[in-house]
mmCIF file of C-alpha atoms and ligand atoms in Angstrom:
data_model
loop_
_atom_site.group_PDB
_atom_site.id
_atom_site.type_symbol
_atom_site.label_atom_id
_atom_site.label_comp_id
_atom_site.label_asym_id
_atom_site.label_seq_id
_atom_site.Cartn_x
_atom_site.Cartn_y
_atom_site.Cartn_z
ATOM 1 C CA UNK W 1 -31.220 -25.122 32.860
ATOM 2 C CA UNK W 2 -30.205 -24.611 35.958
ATOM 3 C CA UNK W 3 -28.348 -21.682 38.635
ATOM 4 C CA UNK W 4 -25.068 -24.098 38.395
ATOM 5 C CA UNK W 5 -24.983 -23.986 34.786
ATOM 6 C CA UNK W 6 -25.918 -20.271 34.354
ATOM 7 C CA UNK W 7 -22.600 -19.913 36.291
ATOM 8 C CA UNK W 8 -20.294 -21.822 35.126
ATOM 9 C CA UNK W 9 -21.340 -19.812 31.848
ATOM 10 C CA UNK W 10 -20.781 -16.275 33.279
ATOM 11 C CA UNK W 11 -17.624 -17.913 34.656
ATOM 12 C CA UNK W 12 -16.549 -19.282 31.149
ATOM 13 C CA UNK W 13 -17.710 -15.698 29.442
ATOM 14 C CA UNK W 14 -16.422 -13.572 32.020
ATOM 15 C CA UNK W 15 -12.923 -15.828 31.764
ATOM 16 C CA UNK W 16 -12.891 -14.800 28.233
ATOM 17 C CA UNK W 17 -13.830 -11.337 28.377
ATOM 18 C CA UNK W 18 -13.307 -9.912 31.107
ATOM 19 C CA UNK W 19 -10.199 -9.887 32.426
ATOM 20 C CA UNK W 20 -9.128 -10.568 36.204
ATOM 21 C CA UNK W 21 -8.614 -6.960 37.321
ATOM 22 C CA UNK W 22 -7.032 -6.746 40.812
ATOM 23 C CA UNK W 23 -8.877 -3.424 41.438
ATOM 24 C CA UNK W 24 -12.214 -4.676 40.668
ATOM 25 C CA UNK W 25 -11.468 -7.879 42.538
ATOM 26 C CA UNK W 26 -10.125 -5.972 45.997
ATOM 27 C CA UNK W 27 -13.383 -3.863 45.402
ATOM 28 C CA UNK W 28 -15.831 -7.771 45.532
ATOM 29 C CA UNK W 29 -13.309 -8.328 48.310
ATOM 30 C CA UNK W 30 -13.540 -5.985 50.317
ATOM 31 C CA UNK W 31 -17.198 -5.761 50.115
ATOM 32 C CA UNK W 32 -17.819 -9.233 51.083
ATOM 33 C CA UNK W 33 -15.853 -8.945 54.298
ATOM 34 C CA UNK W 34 -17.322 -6.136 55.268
ATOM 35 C CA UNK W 35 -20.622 -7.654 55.015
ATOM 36 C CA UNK W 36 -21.965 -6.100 52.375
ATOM 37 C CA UNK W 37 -25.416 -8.141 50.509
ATOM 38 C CA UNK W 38 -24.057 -9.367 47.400
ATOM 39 C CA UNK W 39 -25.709 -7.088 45.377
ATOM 40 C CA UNK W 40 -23.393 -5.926 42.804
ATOM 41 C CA UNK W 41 -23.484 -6.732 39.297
ATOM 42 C CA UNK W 42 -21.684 -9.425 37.895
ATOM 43 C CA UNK W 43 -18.375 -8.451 36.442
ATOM 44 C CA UNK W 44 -19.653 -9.287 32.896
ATOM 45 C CA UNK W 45 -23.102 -7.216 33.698
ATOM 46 C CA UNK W 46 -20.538 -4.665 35.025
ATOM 47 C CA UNK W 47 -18.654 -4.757 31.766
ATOM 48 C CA UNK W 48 -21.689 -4.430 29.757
ATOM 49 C CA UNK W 49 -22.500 -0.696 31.835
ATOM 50 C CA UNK W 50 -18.732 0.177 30.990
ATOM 51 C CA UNK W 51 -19.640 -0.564 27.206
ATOM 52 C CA UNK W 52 -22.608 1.118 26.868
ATOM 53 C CA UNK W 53 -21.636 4.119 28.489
ATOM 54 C CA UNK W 54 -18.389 4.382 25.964
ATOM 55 C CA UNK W 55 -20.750 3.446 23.524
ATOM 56 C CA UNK W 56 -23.292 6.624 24.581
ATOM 57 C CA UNK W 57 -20.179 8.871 24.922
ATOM 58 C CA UNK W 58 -20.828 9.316 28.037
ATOM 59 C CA UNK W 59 -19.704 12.591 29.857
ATOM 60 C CA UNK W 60 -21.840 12.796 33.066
ATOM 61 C CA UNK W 61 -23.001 9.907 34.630
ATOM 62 C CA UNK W 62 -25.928 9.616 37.807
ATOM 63 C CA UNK W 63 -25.789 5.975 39.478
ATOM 64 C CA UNK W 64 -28.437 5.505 42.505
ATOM 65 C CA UNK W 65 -27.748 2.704 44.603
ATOM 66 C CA UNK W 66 -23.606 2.324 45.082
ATOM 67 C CA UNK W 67 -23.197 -0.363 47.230
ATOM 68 C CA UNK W 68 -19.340 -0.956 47.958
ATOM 69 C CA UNK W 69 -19.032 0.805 44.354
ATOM 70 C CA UNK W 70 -18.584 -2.213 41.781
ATOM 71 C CA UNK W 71 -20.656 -1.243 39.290
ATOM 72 C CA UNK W 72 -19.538 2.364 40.395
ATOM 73 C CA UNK W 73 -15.702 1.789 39.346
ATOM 74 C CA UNK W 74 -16.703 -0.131 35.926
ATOM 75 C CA UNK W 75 -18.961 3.021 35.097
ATOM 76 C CA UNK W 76 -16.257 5.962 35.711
ATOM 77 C CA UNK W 77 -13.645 4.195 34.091
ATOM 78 C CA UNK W 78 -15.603 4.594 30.797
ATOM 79 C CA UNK W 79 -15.968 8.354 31.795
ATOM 80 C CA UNK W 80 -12.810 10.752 29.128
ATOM 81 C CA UNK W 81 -10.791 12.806 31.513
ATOM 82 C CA UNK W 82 -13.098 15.804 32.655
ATOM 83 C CA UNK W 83 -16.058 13.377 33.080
ATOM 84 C CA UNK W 84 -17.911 13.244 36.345
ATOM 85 C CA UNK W 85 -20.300 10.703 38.187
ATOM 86 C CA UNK W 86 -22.330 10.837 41.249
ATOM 87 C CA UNK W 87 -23.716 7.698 42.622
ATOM 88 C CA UNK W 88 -26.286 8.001 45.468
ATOM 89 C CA UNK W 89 -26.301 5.814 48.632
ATOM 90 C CA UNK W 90 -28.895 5.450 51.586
ATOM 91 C CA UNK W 91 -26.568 3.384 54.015
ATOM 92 C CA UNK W 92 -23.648 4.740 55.862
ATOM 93 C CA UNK W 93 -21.201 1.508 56.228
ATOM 94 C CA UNK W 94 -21.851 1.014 52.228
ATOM 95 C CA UNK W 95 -21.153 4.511 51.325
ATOM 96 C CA UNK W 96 -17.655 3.972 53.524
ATOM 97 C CA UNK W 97 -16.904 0.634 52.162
ATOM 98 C CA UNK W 98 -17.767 2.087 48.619
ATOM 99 C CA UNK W 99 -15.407 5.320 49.018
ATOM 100 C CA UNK W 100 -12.267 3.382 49.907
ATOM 101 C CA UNK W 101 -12.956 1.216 47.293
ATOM 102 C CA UNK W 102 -13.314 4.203 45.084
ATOM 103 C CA UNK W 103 -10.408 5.587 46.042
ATOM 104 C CA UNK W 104 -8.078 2.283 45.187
ATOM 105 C CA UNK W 105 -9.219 2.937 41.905
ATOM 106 C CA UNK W 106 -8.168 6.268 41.685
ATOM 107 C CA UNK W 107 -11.495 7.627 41.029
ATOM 108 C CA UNK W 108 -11.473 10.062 44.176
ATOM 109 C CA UNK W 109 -11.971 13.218 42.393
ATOM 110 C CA UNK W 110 -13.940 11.936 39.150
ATOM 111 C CA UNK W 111 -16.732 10.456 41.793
ATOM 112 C CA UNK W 112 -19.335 12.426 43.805
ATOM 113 C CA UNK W 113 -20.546 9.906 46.450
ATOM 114 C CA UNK W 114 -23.894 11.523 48.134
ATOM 115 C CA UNK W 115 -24.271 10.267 51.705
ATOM 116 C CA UNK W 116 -27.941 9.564 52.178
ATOM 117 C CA UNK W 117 -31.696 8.488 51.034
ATOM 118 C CA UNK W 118 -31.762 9.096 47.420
ATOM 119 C CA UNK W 119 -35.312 11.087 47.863
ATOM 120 C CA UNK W 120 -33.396 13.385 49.973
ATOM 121 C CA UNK W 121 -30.031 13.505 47.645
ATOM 122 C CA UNK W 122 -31.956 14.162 43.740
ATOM 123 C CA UNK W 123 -33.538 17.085 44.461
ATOM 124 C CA UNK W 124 -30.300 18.656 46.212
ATOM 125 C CA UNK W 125 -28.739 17.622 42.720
ATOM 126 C CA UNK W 126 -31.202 19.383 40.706
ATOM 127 C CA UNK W 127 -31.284 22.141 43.588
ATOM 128 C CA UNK W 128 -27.181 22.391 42.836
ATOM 129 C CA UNK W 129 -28.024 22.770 38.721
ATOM 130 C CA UNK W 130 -25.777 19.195 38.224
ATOM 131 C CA UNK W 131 -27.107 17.851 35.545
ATOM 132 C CA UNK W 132 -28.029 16.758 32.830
ATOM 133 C CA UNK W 133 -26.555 13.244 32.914
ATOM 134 C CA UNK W 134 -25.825 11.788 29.939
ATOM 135 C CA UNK W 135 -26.699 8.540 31.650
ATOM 136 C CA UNK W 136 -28.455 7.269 34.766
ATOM 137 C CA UNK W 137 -28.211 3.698 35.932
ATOM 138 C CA UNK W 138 -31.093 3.770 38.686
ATOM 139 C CA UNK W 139 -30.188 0.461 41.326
ATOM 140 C CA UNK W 140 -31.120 1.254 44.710
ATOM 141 C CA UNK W 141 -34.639 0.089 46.553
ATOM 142 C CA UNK W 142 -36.713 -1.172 43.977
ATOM 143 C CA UNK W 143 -40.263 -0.091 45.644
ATOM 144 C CA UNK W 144 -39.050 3.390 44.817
ATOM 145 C CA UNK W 145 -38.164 3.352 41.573
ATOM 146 C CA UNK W 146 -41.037 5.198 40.007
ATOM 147 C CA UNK W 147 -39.748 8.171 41.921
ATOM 148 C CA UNK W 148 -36.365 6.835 40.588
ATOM 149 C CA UNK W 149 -37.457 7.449 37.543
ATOM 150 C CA UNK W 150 -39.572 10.521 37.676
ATOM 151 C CA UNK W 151 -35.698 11.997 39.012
ATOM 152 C CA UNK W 152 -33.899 10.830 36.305
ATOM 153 C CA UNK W 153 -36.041 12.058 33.638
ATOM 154 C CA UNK W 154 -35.474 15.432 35.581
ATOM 155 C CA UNK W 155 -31.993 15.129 35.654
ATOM 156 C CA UNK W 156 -31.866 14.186 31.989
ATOM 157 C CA UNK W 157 -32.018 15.650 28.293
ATOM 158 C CA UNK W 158 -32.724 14.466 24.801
ATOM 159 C CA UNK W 159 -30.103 12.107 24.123
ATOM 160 C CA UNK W 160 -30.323 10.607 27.563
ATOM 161 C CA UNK W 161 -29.476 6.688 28.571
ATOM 162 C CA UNK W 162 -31.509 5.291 31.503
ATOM 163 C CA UNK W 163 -30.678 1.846 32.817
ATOM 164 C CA UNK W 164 -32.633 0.157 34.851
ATOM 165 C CA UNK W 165 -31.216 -3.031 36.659
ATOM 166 C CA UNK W 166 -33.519 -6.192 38.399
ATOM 167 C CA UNK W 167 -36.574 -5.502 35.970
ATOM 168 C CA UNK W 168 -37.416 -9.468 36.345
ATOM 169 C CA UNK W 169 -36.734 -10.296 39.763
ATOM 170 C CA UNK W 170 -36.791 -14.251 39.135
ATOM 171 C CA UNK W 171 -39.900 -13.493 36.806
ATOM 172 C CA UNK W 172 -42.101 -12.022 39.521
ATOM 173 C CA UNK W 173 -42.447 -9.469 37.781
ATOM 174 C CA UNK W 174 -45.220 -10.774 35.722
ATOM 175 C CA UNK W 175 -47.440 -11.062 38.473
ATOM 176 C CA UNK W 176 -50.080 -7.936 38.737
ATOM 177 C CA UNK W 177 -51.190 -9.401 41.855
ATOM 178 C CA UNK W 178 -48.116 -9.519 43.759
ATOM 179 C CA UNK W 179 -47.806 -7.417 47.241
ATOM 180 C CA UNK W 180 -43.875 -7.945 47.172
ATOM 181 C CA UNK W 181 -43.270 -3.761 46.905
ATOM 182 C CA UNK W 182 -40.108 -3.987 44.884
ATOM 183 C CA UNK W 183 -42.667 -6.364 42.140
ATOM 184 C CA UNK W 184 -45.310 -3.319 42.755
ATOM 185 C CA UNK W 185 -42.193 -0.190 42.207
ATOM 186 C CA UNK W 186 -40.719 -2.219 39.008
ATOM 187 C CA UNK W 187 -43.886 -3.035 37.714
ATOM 188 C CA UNK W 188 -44.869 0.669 38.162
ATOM 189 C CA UNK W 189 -41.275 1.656 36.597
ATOM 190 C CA UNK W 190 -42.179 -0.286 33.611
ATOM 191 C CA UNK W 191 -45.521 1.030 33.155
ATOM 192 C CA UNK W 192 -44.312 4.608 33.619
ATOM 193 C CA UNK W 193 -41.616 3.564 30.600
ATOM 194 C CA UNK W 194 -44.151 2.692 28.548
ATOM 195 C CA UNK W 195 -46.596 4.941 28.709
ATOM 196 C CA UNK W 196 -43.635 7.921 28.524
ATOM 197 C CA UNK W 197 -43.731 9.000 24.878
ATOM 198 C CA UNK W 198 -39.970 10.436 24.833
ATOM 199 C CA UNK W 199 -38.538 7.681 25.626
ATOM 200 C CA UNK W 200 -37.777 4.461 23.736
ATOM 201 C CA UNK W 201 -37.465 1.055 25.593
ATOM 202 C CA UNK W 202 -36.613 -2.140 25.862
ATOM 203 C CA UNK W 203 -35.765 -4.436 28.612
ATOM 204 C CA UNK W 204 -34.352 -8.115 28.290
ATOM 205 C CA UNK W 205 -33.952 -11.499 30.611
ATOM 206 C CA UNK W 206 -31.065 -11.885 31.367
ATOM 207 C CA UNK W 207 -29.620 -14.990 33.423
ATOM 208 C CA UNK W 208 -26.270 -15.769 34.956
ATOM 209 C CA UNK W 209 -24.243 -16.085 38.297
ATOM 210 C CA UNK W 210 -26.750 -13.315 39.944
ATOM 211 C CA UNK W 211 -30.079 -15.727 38.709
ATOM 212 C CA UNK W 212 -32.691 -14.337 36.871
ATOM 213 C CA UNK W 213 -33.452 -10.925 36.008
ATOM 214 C CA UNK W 214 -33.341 -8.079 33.835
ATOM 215 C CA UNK W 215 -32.099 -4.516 32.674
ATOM 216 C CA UNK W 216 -34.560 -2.276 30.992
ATOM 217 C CA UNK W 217 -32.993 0.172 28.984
ATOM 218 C CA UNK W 218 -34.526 3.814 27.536
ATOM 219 C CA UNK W 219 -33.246 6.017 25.238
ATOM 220 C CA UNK W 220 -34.614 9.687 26.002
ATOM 221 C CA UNK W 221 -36.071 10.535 22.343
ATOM 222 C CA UNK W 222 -38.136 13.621 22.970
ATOM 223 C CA UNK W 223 -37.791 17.094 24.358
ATOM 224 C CA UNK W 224 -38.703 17.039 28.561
HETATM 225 N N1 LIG P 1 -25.030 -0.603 41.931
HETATM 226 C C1 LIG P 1 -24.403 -1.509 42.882
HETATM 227 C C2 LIG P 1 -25.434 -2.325 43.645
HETATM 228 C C3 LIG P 1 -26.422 -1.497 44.405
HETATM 229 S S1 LIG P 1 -27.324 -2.484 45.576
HETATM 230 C C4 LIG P 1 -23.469 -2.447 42.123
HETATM 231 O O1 LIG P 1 -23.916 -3.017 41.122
HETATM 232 O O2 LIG P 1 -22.316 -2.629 42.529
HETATM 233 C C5 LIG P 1 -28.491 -1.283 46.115
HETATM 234 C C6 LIG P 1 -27.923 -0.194 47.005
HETATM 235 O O3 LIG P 1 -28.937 0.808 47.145
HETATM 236 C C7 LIG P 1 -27.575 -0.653 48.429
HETATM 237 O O4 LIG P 1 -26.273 -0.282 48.766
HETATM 238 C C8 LIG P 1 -28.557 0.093 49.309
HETATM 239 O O5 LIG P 1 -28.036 0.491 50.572
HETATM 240 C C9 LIG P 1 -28.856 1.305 48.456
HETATM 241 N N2 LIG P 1 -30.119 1.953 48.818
HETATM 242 C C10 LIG P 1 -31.241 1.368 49.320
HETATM 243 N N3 LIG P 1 -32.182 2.277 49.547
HETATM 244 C C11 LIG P 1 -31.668 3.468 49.188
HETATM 245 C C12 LIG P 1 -32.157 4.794 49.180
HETATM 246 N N4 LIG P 1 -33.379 5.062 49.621
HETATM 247 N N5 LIG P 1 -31.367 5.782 48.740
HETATM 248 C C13 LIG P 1 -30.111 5.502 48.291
HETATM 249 N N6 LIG P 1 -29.596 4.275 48.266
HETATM 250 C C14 LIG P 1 -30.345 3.258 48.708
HETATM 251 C C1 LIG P 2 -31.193 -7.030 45.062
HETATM 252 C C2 LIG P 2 -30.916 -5.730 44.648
HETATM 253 C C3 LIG P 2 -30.158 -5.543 43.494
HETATM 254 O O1 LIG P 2 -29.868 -4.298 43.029
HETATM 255 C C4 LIG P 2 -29.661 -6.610 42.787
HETATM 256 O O2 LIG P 2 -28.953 -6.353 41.658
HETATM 257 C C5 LIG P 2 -29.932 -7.898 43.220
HETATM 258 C C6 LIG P 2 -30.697 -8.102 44.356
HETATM 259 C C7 LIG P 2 -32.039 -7.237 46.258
HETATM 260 O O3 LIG P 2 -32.375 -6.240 46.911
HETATM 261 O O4 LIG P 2 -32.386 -8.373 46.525
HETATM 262 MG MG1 LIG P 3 -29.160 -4.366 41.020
#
């Protein structure tokens, strides 16, 4: 198995399922020429938020890490009229690349793009009273995602979806003795999951045009 073949899958999948969308596409577009690391998720991983967030009934959304706002559009367009998402984003040429992107899609008022370090940007959330999501898709800096995580629980209630995306990183993941920080934050993430006893999870390979990796996914069971 190779990197060529796990594309030309996503490509015959994503062919099939998901639909050339000239919004989406300007979005990837625009993104690459503005330099932007190619970061996003793929447009069937992108697809695959959209569902489960229709599937969750989804009302309120929290996204960390926006990028030029791919995943960002796929997510609000699950959201029923009335629904709101903020997304969270550290750098400023992302952010402004992400908000015109936003806008082409028409999702001006539905998003709340946060200009700044997320570490800064949760508390003001919670300091505002937004919340509680219904889900949270936590993909910025992966050496901070225990704090990610200790946010989103925060920002959450019973009932709550947390996704968590690049939970394999190629497999490194697996290695205890790694120094590679975002190994040591998703390791840390995962260990924090599983030790959490209102939560239920489960995270899965997953391969395709972005490599190897993984999305972890918890259900918020229990009363925080
Ligand atoms: N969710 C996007 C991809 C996000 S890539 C998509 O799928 O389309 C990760 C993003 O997190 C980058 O834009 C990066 O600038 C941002 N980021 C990195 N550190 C951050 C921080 N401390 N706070 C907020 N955002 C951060
Ligand atoms: C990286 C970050 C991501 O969120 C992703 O989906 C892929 C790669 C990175 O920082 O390398
Ligand atoms: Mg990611």
């Amino acid at each position: 198995m190779s990197q060529e073949q796990w594309t030309a899958v996503d490509r015959y999948l994503t062919d099939l399922f998901v639909p050339s969308d000239p919004i989406l596409e300007a979005a990837l577009r625009s993104s690459q020429e503005a330099g932007l690391p190619p970061h996003n998720v793929s447009p069937n991983q992108g697809k695959l938020l959209q569902l489960l967030a229709q599937i969750h009934q989804a009302r309120t959304i929290l996204e960390i890490g926006t990028l030029g706002g791919y995943s960002t559009i796929w997510l609000a367009r699950a959201l029923p009229a009335g629904g709101r998402l903020v997304t969270l984003e550290a750098n400023p040429r992302h952010a402004e690349v992400a908000r015109a992107n936003i806008a082409r899609a028409g999702f001006s008022e539905l998003v709340d793009l946060r200009l700044g370090p997320a570490v800064e940007t949760l508390p003001q959330l919670a300091a505002e009273g937004l919340g509680p999501f219904d889900l949270i898709f936590i993909d910025a800096d992966k050496p901070s995602n225990p704090h990610y995580l200790a946010w989103a629980l925060t920002l959450a209630r019973r009932g709550s979806l947390i996704i968590g995306d690049n939970v394999v990183r190629d497999g490194t993941v697996i290695d205890s003795a790694s120094t590679d920080p975002s190994v040591q934050g998703i390791r840390r993430f995962n260990d924090l999951l599983a030790a959490d006893a209102r939560v239920s999870v489960t995270a899965i390979q997953t391969v395709g045009s972005k490599g190897y990796d993984g999305f972890a996914l918890a259900l918020v069971t229990g009363e925080l």
